[in-house]
mmCIF file with all atom_site columns, C-alpha atoms in Angstrom:
data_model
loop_
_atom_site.group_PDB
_atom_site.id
_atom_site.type_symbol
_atom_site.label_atom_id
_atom_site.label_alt_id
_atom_site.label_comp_id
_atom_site.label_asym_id
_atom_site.label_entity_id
_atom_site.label_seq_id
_atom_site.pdbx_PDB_ins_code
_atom_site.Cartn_x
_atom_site.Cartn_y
_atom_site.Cartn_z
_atom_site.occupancy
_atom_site.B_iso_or_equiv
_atom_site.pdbx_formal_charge
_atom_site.auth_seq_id
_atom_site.auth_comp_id
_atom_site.auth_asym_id
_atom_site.auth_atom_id
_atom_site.pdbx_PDB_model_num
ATOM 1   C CA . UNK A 1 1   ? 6.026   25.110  1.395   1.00 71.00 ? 1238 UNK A CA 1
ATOM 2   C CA . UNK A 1 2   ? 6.418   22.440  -0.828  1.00 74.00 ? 1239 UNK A CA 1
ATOM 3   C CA . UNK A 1 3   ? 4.250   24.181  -3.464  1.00 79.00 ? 1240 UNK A CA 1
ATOM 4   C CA . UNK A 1 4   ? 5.737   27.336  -3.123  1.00 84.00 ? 1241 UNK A CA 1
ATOM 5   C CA . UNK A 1 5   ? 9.184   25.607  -3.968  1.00 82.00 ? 1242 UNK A CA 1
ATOM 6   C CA . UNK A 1 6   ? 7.176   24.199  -7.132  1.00 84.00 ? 1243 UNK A CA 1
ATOM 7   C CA . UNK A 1 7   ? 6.087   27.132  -8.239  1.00 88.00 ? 1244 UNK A CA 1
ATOM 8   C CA . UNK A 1 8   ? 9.116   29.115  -8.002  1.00 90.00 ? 1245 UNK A CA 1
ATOM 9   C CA . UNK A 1 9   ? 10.861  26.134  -10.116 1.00 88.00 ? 1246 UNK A CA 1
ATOM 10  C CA . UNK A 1 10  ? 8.314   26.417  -12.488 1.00 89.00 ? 1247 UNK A CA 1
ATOM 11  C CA . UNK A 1 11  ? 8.855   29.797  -12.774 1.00 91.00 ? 1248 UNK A CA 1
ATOM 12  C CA . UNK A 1 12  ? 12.654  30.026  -13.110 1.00 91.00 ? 1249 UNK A CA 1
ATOM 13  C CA . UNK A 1 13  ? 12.899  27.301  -15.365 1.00 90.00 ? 1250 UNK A CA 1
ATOM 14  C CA . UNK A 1 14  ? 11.001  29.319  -17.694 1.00 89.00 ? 1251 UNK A CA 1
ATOM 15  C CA . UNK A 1 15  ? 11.688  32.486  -16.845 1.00 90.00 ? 1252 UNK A CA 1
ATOM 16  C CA . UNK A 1 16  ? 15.511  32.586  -16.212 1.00 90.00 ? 1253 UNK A CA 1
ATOM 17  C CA . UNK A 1 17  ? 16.676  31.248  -19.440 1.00 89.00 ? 1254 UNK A CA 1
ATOM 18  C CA . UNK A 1 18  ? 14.219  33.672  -21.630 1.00 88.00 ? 1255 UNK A CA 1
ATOM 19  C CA . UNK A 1 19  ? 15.710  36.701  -19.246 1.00 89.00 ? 1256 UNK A CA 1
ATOM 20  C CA . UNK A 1 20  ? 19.545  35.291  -20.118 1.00 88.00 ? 1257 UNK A CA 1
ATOM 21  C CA . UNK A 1 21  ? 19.079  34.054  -24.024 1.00 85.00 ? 1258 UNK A CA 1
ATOM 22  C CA . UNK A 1 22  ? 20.243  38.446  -25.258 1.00 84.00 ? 1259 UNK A CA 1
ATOM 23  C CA . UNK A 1 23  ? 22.829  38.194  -22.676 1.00 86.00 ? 1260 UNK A CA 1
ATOM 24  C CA . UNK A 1 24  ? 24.634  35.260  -23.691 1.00 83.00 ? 1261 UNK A CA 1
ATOM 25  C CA . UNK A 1 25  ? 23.643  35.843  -27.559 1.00 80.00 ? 1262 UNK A CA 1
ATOM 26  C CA . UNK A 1 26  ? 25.714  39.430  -26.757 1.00 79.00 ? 1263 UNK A CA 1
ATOM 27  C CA . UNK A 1 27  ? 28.907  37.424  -25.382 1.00 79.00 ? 1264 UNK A CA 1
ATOM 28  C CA . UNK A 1 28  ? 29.212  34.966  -28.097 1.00 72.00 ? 1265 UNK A CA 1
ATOM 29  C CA . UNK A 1 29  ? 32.280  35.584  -30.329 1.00 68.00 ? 1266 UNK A CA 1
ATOM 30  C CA . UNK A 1 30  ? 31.099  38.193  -33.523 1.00 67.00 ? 1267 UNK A CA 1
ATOM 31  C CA . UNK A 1 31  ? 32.234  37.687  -36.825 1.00 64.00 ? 1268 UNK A CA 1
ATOM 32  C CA . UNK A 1 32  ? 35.119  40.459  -38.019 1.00 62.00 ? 1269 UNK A CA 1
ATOM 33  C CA . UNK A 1 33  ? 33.350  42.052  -40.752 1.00 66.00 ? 1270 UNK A CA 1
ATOM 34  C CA . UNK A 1 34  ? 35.453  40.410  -43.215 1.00 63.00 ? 1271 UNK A CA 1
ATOM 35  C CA . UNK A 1 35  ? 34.739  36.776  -41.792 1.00 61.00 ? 1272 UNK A CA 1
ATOM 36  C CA . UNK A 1 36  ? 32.205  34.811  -42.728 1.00 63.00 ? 1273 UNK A CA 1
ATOM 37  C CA . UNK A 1 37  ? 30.744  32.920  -39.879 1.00 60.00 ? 1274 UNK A CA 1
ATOM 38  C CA . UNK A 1 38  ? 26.720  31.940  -39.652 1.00 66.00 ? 1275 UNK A CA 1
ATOM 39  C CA . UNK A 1 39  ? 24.690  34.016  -37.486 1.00 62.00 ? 1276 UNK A CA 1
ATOM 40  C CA . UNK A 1 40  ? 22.662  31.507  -37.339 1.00 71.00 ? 1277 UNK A CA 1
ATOM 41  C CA . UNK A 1 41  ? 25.165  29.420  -35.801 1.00 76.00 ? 1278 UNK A CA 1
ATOM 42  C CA . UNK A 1 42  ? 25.532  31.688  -32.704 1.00 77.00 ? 1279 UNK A CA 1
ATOM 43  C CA . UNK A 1 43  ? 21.511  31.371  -32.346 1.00 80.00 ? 1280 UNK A CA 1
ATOM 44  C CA . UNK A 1 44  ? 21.984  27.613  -32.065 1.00 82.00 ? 1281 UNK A CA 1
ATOM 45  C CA . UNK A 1 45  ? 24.642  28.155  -29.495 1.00 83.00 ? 1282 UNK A CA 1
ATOM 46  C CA . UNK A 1 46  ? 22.715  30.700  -27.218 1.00 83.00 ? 1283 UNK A CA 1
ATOM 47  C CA . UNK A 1 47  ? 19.331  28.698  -27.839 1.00 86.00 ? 1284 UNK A CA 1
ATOM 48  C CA . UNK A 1 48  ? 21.341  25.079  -26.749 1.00 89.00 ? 1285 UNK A CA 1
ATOM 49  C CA . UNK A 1 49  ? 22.836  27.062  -23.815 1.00 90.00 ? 1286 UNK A CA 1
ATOM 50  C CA . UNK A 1 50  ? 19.493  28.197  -22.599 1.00 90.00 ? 1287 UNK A CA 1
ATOM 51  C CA . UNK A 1 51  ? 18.136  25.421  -22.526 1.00 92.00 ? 1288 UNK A CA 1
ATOM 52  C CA . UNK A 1 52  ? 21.130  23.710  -20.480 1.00 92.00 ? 1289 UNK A CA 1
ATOM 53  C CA . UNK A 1 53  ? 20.148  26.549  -18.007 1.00 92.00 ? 1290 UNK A CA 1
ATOM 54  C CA . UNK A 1 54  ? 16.564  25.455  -17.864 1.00 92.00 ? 1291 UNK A CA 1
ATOM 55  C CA . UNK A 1 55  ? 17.445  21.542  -17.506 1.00 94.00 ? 1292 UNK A CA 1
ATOM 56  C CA . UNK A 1 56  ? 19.953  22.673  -14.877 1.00 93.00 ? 1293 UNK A CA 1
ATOM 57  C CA . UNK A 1 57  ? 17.476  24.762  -12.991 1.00 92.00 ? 1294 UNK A CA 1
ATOM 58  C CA . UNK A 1 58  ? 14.714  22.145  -13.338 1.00 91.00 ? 1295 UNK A CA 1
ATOM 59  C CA . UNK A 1 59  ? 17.321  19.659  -11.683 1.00 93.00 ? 1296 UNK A CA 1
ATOM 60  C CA . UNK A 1 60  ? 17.928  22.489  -8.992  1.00 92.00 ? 1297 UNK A CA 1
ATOM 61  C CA . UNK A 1 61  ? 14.440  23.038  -8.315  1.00 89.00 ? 1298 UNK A CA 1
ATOM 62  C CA . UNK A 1 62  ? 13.230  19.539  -8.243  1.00 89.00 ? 1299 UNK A CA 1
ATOM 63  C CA . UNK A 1 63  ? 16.445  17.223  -7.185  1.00 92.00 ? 1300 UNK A CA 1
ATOM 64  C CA . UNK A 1 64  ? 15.597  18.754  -3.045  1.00 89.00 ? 1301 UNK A CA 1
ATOM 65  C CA . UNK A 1 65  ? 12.372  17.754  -3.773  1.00 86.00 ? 1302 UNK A CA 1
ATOM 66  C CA . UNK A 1 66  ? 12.875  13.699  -5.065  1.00 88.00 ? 1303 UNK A CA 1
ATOM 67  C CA . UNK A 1 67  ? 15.515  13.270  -2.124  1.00 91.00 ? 1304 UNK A CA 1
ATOM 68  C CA . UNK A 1 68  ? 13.031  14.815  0.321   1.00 88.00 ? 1305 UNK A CA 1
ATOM 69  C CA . UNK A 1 69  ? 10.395  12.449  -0.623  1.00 88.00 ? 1306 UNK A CA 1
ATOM 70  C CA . UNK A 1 70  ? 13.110  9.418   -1.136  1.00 90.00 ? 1307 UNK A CA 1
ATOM 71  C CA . UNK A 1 71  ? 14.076  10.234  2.426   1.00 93.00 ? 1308 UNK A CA 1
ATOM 72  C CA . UNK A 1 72  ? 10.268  10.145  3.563   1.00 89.00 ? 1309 UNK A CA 1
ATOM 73  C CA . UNK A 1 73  ? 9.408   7.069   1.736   1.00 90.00 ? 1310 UNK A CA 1
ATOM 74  C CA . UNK A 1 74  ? 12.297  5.075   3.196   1.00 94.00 ? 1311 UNK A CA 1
ATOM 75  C CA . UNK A 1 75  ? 11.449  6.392   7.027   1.00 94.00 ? 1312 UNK A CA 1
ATOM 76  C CA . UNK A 1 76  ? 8.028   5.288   6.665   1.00 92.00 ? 1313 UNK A CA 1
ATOM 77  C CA . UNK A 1 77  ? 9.036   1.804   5.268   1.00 92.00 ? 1314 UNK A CA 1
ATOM 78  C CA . UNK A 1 78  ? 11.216  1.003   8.330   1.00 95.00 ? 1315 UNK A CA 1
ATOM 79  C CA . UNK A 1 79  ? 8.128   3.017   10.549  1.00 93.00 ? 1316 UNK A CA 1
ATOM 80  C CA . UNK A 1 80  ? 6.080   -0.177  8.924   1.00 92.00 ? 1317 UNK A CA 1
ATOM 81  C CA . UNK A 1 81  ? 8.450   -2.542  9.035   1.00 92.00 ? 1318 UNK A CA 1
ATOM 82  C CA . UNK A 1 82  ? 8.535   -2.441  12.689  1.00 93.00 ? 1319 UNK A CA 1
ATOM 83  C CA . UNK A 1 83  ? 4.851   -2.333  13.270  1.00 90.00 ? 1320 UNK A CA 1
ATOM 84  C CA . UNK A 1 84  ? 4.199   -5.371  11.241  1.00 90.00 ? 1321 UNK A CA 1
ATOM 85  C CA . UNK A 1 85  ? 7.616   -6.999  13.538  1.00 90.00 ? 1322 UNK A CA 1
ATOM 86  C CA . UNK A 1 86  ? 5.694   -5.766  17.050  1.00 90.00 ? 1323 UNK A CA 1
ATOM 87  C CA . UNK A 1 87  ? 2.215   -7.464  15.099  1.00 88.00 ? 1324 UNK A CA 1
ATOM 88  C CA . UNK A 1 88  ? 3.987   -10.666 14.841  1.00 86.00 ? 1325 UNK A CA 1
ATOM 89  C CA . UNK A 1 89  ? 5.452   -10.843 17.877  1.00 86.00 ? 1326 UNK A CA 1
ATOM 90  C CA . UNK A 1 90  ? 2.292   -9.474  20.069  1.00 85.00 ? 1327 UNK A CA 1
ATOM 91  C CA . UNK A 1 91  ? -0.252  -11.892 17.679  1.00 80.00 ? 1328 UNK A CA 1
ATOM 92  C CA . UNK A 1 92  ? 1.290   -15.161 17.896  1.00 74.00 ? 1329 UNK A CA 1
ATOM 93  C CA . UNK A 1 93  ? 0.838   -17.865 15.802  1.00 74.00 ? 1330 UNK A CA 1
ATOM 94  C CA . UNK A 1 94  ? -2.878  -18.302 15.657  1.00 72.00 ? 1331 UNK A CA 1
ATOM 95  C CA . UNK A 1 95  ? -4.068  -15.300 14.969  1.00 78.00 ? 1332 UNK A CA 1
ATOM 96  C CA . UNK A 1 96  ? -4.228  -13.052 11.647  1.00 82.00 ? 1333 UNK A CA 1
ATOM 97  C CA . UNK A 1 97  ? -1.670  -10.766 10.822  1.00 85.00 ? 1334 UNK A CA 1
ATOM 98  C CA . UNK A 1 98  ? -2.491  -7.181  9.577   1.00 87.00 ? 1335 UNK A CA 1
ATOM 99  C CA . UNK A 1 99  ? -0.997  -5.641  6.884   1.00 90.00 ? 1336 UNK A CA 1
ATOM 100 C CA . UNK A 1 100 ? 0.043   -2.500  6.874   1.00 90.00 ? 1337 UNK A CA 1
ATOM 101 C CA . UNK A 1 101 ? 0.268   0.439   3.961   1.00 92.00 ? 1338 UNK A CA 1
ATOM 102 C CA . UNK A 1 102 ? 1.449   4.332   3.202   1.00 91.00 ? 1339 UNK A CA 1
ATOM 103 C CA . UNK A 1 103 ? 0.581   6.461   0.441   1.00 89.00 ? 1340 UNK A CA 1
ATOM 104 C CA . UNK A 1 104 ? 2.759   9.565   1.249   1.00 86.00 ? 1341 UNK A CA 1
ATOM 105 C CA . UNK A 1 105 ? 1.669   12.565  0.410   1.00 83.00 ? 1342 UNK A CA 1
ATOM 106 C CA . UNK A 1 106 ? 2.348   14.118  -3.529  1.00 78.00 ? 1343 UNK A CA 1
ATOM 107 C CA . UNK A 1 107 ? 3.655   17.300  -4.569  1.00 73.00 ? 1344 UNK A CA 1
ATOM 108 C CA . UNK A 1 108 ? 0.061   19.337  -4.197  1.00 72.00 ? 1345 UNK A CA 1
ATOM 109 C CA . UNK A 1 109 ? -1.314  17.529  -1.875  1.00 77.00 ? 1346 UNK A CA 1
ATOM 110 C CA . UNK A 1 110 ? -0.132  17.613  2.248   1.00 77.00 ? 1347 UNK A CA 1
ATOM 111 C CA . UNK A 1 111 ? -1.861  14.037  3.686   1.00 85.00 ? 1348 UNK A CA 1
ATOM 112 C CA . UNK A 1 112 ? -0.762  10.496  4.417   1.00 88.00 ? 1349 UNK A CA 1
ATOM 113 C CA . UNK A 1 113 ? -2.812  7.600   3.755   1.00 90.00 ? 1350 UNK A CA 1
ATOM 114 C CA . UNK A 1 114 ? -2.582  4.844   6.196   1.00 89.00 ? 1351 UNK A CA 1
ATOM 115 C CA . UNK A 1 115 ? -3.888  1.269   4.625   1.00 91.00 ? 1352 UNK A CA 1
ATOM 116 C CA . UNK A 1 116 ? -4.755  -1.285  7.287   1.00 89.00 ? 1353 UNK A CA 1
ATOM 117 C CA . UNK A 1 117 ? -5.826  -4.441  6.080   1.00 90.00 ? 1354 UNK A CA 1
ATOM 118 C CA . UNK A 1 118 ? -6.703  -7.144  8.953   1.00 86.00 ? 1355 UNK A CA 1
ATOM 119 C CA . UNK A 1 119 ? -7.413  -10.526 7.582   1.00 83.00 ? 1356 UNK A CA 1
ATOM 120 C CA . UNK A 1 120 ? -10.805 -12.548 8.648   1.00 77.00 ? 1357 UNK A CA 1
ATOM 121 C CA . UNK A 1 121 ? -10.171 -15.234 11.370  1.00 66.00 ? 1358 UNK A CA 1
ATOM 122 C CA . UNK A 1 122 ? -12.500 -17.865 11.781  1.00 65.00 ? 1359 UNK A CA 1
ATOM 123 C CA . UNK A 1 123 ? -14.384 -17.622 14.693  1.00 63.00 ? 1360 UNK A CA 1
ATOM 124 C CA . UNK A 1 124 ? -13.146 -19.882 17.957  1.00 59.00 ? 1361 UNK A CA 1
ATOM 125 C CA . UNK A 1 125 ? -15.196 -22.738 19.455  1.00 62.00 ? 1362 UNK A CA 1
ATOM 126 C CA . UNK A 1 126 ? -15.062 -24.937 22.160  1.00 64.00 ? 1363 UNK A CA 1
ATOM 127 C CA . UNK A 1 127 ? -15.516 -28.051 20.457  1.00 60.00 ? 1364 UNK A CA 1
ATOM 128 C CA . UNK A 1 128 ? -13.040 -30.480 19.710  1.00 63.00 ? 1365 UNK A CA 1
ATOM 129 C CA . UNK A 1 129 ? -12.351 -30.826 15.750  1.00 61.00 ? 1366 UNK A CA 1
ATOM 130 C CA . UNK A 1 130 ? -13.710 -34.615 16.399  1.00 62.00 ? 1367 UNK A CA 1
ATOM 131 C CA . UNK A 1 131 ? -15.638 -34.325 18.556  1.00 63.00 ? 1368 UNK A CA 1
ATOM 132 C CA . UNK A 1 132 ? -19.729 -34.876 18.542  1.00 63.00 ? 1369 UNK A CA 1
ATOM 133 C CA . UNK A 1 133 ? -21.514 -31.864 17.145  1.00 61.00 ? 1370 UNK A CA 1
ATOM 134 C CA . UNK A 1 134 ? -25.204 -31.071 17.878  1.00 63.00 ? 1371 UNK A CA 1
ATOM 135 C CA . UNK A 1 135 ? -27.635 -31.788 14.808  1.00 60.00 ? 1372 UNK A CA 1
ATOM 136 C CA . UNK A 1 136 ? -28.702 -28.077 14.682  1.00 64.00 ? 1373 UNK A CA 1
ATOM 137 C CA . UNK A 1 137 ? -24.421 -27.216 13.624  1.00 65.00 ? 1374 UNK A CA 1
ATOM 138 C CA . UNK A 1 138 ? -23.517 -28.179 10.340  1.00 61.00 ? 1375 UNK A CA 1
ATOM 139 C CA . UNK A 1 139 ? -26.217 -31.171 9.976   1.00 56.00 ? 1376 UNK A CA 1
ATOM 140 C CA . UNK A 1 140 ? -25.108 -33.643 7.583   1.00 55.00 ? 1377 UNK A CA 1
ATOM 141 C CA . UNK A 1 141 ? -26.721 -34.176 4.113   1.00 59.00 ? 1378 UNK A CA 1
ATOM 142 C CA . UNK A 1 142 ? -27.063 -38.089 4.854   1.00 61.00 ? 1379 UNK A CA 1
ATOM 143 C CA . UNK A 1 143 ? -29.770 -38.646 6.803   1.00 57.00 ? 1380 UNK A CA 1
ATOM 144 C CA . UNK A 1 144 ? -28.379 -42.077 8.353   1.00 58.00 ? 1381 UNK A CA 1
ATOM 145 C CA . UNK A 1 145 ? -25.576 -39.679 9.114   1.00 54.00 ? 1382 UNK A CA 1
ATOM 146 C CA . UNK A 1 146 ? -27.824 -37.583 11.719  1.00 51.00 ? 1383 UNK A CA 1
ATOM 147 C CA . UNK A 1 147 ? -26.274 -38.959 14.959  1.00 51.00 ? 1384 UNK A CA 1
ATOM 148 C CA . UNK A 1 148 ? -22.655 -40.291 15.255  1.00 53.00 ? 1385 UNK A CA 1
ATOM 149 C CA . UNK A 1 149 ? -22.579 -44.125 16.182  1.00 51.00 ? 1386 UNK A CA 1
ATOM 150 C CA . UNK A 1 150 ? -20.233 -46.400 14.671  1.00 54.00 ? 1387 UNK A CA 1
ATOM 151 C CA . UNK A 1 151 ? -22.380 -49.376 13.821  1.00 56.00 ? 1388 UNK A CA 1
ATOM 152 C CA . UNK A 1 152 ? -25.495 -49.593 11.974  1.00 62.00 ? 1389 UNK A CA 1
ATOM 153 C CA . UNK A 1 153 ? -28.678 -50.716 13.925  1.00 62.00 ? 1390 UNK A CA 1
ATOM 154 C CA . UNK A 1 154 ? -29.930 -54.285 12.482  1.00 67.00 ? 1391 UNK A CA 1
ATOM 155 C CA . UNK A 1 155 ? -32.696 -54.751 10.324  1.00 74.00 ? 1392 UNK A CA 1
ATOM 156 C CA . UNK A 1 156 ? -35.877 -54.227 12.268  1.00 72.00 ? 1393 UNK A CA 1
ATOM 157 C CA . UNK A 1 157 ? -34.166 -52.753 15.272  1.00 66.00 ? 1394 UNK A CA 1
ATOM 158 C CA . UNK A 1 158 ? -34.604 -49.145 15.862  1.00 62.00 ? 1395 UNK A CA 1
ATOM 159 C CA . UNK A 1 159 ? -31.831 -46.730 15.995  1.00 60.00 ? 1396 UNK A CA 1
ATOM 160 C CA . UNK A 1 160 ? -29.749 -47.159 19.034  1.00 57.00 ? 1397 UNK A CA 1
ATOM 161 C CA . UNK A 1 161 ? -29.974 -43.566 21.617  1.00 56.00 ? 1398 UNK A CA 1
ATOM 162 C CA . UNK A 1 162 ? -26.463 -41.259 21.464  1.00 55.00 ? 1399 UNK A CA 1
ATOM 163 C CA . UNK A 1 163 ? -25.933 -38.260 23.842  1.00 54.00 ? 1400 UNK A CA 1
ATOM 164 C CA . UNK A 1 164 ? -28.479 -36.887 21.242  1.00 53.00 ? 1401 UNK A CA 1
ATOM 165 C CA . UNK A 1 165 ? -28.740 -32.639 21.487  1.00 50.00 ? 1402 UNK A CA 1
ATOM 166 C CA . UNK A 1 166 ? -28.087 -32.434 25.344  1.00 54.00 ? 1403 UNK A CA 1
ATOM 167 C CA . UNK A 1 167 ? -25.769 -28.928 25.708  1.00 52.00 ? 1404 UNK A CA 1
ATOM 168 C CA . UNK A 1 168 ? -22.812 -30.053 26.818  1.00 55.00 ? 1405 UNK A CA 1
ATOM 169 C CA . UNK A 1 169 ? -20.953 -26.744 25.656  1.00 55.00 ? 1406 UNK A CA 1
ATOM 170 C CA . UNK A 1 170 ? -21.644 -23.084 26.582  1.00 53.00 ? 1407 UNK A CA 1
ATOM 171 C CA . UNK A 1 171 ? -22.106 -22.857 22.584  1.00 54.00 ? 1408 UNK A CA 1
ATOM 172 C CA . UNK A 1 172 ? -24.545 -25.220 22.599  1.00 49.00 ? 1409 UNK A CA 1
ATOM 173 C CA . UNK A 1 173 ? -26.861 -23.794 25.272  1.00 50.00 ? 1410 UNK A CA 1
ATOM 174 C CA . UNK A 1 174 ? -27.346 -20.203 23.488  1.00 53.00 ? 1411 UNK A CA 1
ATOM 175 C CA . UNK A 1 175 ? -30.294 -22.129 21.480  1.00 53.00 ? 1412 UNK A CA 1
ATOM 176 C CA . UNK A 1 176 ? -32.749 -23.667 24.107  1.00 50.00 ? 1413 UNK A CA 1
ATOM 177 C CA . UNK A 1 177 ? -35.146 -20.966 26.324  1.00 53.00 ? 1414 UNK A CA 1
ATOM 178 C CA . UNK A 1 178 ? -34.735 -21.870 29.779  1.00 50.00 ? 1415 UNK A CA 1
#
């Protein structure tokens, strides 16, 4: 529909004036035959004239269309406005909030274009952020850093035993065959 409404603008803005420019060249004013007035000045008039027809069709041919999609656009940004409202209130405050985005259609072409960009969330785990982690999860560069104990053993004396890698967690357990 839309492109038929081009078309015929396209048409008429061209067409209309060129069919009008002998008929309004025939109702400007003609000299007497003793008065000396420009022809040429009555081609200006009918040429500036026609083309305030075409600008004024153009505008009627194409002002329908900019509200239309004016209309659209704003309809869509409330539509999106309240699904990224109902996303923050159904996500909480933990996890990631998608954004959402619209590319309505244009004037020869009929589809929308829905944008939905989630943001990566880092992946949940049972462990406490302090608390004891396994040697096989993010192992420390130090070696004298390979098992959590707060003192240092004394020369000569051997390391003293932690909980060592005993699964504690259901995420630990995933790596030892039963």
């Amino acid at each position: 529909m839309i492109v038929f409404w081009t078309i015929i603008g396209f048409i008429a803005t061209l067409g209309v004036p060129l069919a009008l420019y002998q008929l309004i060249f025939g109702y400007f004013d003609r000299p007497a035959p003793g008065a000396r007035r420009e022809s040429g000045l009555r081609q200006a008039e009918a040429r500036a004239l026609s083309i305030g027809i075409s600008f004024g069709s153009l505008l009627l041919f194409s002002l329908p269309i900019i509200v239309w999609k004016l209309i659209g656009k704003r309809k869509m940004r409330k539509m999106l406005g309240r699904w990224a409202d109902m996303d923050r209130i159904n996500s909480g405050h933990t996890n990631p909030i998608p954004t959402w985005k619209v590319r309505t259609p244009a004037i020869f072409k009929d589809t929308i274009t829905l944008i939905i960009t989630i943001p990566q969330r880092s992946s949940t785990s049972s462990f406490h952020p302090n608390a004891y982690l396994p040697s096989y999860i993010n192992a420390p560069v130090d070696a004298d850093a390979n098992y959590f104990y707060p003192y240092k053993p004394a020369p000569g004396l051997p390391r003293m035993s932690t909980i060592g890698n005993v699964p504690l967690y259901l995420d630990e357990k995933r790596n030892y065959s039963v």
